[in-house]
Short mmCIF file of C-alpha atoms and ligand atoms in Angstrom, two decimals:
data_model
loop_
_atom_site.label_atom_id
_atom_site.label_comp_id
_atom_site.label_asym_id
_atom_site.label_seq_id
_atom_site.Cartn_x
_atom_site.Cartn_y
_atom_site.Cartn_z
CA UNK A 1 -18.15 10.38 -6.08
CA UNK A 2 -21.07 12.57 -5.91
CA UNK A 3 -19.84 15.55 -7.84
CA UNK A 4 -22.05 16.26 -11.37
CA UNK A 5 -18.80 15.98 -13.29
CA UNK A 6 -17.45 12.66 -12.26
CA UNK A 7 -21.16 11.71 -12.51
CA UNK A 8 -21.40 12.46 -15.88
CA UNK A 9 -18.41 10.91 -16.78
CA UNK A 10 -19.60 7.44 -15.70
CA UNK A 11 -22.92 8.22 -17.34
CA UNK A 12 -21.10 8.60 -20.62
CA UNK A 13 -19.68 5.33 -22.41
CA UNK A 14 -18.64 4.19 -26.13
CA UNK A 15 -22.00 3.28 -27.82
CA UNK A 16 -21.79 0.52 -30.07
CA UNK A 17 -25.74 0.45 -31.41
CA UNK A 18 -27.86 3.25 -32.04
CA UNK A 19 -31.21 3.85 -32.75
CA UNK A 20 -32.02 4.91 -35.77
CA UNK A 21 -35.65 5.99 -35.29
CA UNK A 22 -34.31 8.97 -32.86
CA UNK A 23 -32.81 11.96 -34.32
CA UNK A 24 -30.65 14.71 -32.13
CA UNK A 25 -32.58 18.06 -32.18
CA UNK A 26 -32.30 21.02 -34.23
CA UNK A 27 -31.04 22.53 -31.13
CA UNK A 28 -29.22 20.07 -29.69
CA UNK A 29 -27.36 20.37 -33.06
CA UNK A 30 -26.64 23.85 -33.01
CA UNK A 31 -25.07 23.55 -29.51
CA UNK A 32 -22.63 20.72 -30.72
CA UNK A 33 -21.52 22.72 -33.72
CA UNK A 34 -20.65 25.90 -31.46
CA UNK A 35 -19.16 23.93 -28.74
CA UNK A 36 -16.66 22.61 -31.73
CA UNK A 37 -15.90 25.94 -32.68
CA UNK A 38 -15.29 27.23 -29.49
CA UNK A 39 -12.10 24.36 -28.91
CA UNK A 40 -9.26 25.59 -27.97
CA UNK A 41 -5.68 25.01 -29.85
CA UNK A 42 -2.44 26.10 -29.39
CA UNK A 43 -1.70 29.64 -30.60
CA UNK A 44 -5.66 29.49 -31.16
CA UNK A 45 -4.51 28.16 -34.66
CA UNK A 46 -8.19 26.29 -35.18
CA UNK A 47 -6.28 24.42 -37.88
CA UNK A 48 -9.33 21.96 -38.21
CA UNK A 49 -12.54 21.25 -40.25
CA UNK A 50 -15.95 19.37 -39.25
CA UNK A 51 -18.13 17.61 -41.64
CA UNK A 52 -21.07 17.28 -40.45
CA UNK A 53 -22.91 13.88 -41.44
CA UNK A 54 -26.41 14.23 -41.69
CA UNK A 55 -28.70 13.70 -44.63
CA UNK A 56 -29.07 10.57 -45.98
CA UNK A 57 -27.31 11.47 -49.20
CA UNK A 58 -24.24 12.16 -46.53
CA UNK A 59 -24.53 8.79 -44.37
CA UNK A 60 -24.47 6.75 -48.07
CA UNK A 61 -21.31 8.54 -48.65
CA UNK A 62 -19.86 8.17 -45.08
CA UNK A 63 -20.69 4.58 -45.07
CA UNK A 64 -19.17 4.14 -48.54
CA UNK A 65 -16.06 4.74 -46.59
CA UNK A 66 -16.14 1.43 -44.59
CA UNK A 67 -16.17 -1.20 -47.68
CA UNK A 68 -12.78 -1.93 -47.50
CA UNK A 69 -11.64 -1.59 -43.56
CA UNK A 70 -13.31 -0.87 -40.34
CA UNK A 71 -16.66 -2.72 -41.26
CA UNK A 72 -17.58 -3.20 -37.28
CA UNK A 73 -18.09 0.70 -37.51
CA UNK A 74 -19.71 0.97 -40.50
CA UNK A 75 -23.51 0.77 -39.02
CA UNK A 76 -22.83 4.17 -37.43
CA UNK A 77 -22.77 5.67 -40.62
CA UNK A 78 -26.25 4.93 -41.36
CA UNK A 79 -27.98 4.20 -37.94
CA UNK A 80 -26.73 6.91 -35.89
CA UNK A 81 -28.76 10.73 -36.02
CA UNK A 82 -25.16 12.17 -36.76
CA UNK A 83 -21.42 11.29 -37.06
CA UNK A 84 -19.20 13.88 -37.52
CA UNK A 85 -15.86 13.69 -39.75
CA UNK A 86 -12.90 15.47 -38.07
CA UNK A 87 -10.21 16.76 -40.60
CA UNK A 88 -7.11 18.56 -40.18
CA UNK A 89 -4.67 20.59 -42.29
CA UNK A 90 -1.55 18.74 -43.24
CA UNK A 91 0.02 21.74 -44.17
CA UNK A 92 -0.98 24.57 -42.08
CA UNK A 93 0.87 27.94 -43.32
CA UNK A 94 1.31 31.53 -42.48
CA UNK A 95 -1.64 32.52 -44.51
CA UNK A 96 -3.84 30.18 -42.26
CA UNK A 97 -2.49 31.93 -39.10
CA UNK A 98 -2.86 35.20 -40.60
CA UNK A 99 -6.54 34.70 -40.48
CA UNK A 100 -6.99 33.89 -37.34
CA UNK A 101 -4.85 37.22 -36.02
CA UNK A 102 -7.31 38.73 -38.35
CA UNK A 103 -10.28 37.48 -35.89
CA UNK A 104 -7.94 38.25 -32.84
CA UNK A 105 -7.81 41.78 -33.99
CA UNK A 106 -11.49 42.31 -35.18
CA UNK A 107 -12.89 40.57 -32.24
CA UNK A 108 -11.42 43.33 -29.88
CA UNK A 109 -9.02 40.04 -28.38
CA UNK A 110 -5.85 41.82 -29.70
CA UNK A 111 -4.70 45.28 -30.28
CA UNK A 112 -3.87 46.02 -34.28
CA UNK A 113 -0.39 47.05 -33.04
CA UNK A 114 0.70 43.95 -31.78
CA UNK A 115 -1.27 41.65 -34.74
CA UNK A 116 2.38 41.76 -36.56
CA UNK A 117 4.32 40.59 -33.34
CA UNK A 118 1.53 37.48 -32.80
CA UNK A 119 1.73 36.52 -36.33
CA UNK A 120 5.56 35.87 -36.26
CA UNK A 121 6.09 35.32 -32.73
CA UNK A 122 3.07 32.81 -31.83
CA UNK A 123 3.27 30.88 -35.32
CA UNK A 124 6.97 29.50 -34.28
CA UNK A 125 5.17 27.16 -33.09
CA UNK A 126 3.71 25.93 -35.93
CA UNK A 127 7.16 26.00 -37.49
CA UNK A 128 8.63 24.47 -34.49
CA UNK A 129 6.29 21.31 -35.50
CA UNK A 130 6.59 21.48 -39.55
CA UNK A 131 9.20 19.34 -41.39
CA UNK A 132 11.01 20.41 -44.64
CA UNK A 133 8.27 20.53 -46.72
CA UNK A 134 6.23 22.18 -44.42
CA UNK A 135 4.03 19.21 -43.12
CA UNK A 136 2.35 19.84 -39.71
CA UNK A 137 -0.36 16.97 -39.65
CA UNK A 138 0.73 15.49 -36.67
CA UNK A 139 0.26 18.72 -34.58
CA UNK A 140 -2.87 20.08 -36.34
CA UNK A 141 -4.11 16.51 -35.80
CA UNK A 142 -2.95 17.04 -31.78
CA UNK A 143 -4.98 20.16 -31.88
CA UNK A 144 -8.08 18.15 -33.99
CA UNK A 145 -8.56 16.01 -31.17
CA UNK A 146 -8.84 18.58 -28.53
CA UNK A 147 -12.28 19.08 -29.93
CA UNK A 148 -12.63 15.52 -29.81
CA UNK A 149 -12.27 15.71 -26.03
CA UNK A 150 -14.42 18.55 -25.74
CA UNK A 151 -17.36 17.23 -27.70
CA UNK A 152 -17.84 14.18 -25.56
CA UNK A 153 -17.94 16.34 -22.84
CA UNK A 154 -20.22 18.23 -24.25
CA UNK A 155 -22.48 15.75 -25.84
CA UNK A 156 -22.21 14.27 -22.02
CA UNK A 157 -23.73 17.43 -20.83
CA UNK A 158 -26.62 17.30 -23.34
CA UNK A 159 -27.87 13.39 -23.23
CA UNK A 160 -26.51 12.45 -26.32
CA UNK A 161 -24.65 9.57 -26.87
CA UNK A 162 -21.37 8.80 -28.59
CA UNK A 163 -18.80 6.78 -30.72
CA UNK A 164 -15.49 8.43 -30.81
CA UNK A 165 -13.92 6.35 -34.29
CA UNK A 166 -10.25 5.91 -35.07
CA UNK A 167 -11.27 2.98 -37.07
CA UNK A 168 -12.25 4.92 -40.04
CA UNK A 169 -10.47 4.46 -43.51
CA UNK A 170 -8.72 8.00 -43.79
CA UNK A 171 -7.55 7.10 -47.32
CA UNK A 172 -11.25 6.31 -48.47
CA UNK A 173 -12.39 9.25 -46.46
CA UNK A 174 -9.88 11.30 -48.67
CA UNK A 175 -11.42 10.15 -51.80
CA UNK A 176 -15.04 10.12 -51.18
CA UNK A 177 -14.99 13.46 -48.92
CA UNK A 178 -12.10 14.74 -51.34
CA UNK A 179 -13.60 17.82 -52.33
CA UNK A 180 -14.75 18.97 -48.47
CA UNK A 181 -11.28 17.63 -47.40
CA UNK A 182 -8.93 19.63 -49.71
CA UNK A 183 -5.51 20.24 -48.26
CA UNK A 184 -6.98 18.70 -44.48
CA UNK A 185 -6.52 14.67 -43.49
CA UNK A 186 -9.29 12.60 -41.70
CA UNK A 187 -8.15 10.38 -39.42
CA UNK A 188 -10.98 10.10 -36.93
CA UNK A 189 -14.83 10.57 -36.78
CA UNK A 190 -17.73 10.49 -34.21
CA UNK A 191 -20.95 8.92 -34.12
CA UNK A 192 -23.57 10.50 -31.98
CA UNK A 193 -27.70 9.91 -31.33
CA UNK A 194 -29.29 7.06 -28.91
CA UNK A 195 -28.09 4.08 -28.38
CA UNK A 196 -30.74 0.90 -28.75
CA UNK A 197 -30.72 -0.49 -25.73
CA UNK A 198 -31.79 -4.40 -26.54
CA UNK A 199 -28.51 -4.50 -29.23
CA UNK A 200 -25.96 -1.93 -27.41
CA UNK A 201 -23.51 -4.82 -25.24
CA UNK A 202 -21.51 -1.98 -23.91
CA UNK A 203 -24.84 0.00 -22.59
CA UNK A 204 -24.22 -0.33 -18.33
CA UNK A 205 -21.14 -1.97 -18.19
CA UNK A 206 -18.98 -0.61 -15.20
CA UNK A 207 -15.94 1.91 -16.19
CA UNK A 208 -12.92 0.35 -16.62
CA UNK A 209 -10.08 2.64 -15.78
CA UNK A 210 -6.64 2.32 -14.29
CA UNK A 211 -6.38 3.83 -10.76
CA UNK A 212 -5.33 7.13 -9.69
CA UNK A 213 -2.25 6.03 -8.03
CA UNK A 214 -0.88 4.59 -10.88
CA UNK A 215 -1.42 7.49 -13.55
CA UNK A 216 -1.48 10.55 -11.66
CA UNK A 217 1.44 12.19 -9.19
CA UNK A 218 0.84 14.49 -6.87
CA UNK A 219 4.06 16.47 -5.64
C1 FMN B 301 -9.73 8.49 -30.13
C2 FMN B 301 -10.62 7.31 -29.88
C3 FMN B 301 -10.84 6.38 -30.87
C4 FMN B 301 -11.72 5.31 -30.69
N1 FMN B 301 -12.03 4.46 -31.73
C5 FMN B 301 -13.05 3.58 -31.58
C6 FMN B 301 -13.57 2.87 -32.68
O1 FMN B 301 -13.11 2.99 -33.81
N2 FMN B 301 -14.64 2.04 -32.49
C7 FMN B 301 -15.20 1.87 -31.24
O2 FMN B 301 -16.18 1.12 -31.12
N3 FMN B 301 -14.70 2.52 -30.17
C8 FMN B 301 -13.68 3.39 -30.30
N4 FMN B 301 -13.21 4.12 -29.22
C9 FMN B 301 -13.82 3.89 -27.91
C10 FMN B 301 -12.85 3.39 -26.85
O3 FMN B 301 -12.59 2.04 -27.01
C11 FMN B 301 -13.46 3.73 -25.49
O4 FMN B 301 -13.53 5.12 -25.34
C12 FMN B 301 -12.68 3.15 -24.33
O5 FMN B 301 -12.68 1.74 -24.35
C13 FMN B 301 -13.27 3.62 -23.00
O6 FMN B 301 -14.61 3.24 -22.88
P1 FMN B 301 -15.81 4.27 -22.71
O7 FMN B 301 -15.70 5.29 -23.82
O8 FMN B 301 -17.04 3.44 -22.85
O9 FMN B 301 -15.67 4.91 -21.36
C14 FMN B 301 -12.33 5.15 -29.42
C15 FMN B 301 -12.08 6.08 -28.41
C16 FMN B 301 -11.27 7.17 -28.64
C17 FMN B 301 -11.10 8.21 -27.55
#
């Protein structure tokens, strides 16, 4: 298909070696940081934080991580420019919400009078997806990798290659990140730079996807 999009699409693929001599711009850098912030999640609930792996100190830490499980992912840690650790809150409350109707309001999105009616209206559904003691992880986690999605397509956009990583070790992620992961879970990551051609095996390989007929209806 000619079209830029579907283009893209094929031009993007899992990298599984990176270069470590290149190093994703300044700029470049900024852009992937906004585009995260600009995800959308239901009731715009954001209820998600990124930590961004970058100095070396970082990448020691990140790759710390991988001792005990996921080794085949460990080199990322160290050889990629980036990886970025996706975390979200297990327990997202009122309080959370209220903030962002607090940004709703000040950014001119939302009238004042009706900030009261979208803080108990909208966050039903938050409740609608907490158990007894208030645990939401699986639907912040929902929302978490919407900006999963939309950073490949973004790093598509800019060049950069990418490792989306559910085969990182949450638990050690918890302990080693504990203090930039208070009161959020880690469950997946991405690694993101150049990929080395002579060692990447996935670099070129055709896309492997099922056909439209058997995944999509049309009615
Ligand atoms: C949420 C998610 C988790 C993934 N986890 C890993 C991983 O831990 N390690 C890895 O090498 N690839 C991982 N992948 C890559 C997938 O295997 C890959 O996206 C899929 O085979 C399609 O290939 P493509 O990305 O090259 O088009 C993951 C992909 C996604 C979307």
């Amino acid at each position: 298909m000619e079209n830029q999009i579907i283009k893209d699409l094929n031009w993007r693929y899992t990298t599984k070696m990176y270069d470590e001599t290149k190093r994703i711009s300044t700029e470049d850098m900024q852009v992937i940081k906004e585009a995260l912030r600009m995800s959308a999640s239901s009731i715009n609930s954001q209820p998600w934080k990124f930590v961004v792996i970058e100095s070396d100190e970082a990448k020691q830490r990140f790759s710390k991580t991988f001792e005990n499980n996921f080794q085949f992912n460990q080199h990322h840690a160290t050889k990629a420019s980036h990886c970025i650790l996706f975390g979200n809150k297990t327990h997202y409350t009122k309080e959370d919400y209220k903030k962002v109707v607090d940004v709703e309001v000040s950014s001119g999105h939302l009238p004042q009078e009706r900030a009261e009616d979208m803080l108990n209206g909208a966050f039903a559904f938050a409740e609608l997806n907490s158990d007894e003691n208030g645990f939401n992880g699986n639907w912040t986690k929902a929302q978490t990798y919407i900006a999963l999605g939309n950073l490949l397509h973004t790093l598509t956009r800019l060049g950069i290659d990418s490792t989306p990583m559910e085969g990182v070790d949450s638990k050690a992620i918890g302990e080693i990140f504990a203090k930039e992961f208070e009161g959020y879970e880690c469950t997946f990551a991405i690694a993101m730079g150049y990929h080395k051609k002579s060692e990447d095996y996935n670099f070129g390989l055709p896309k492997a996807r099922l056909a439209q007929k058997d995944i999509i209806e049309v009615l």
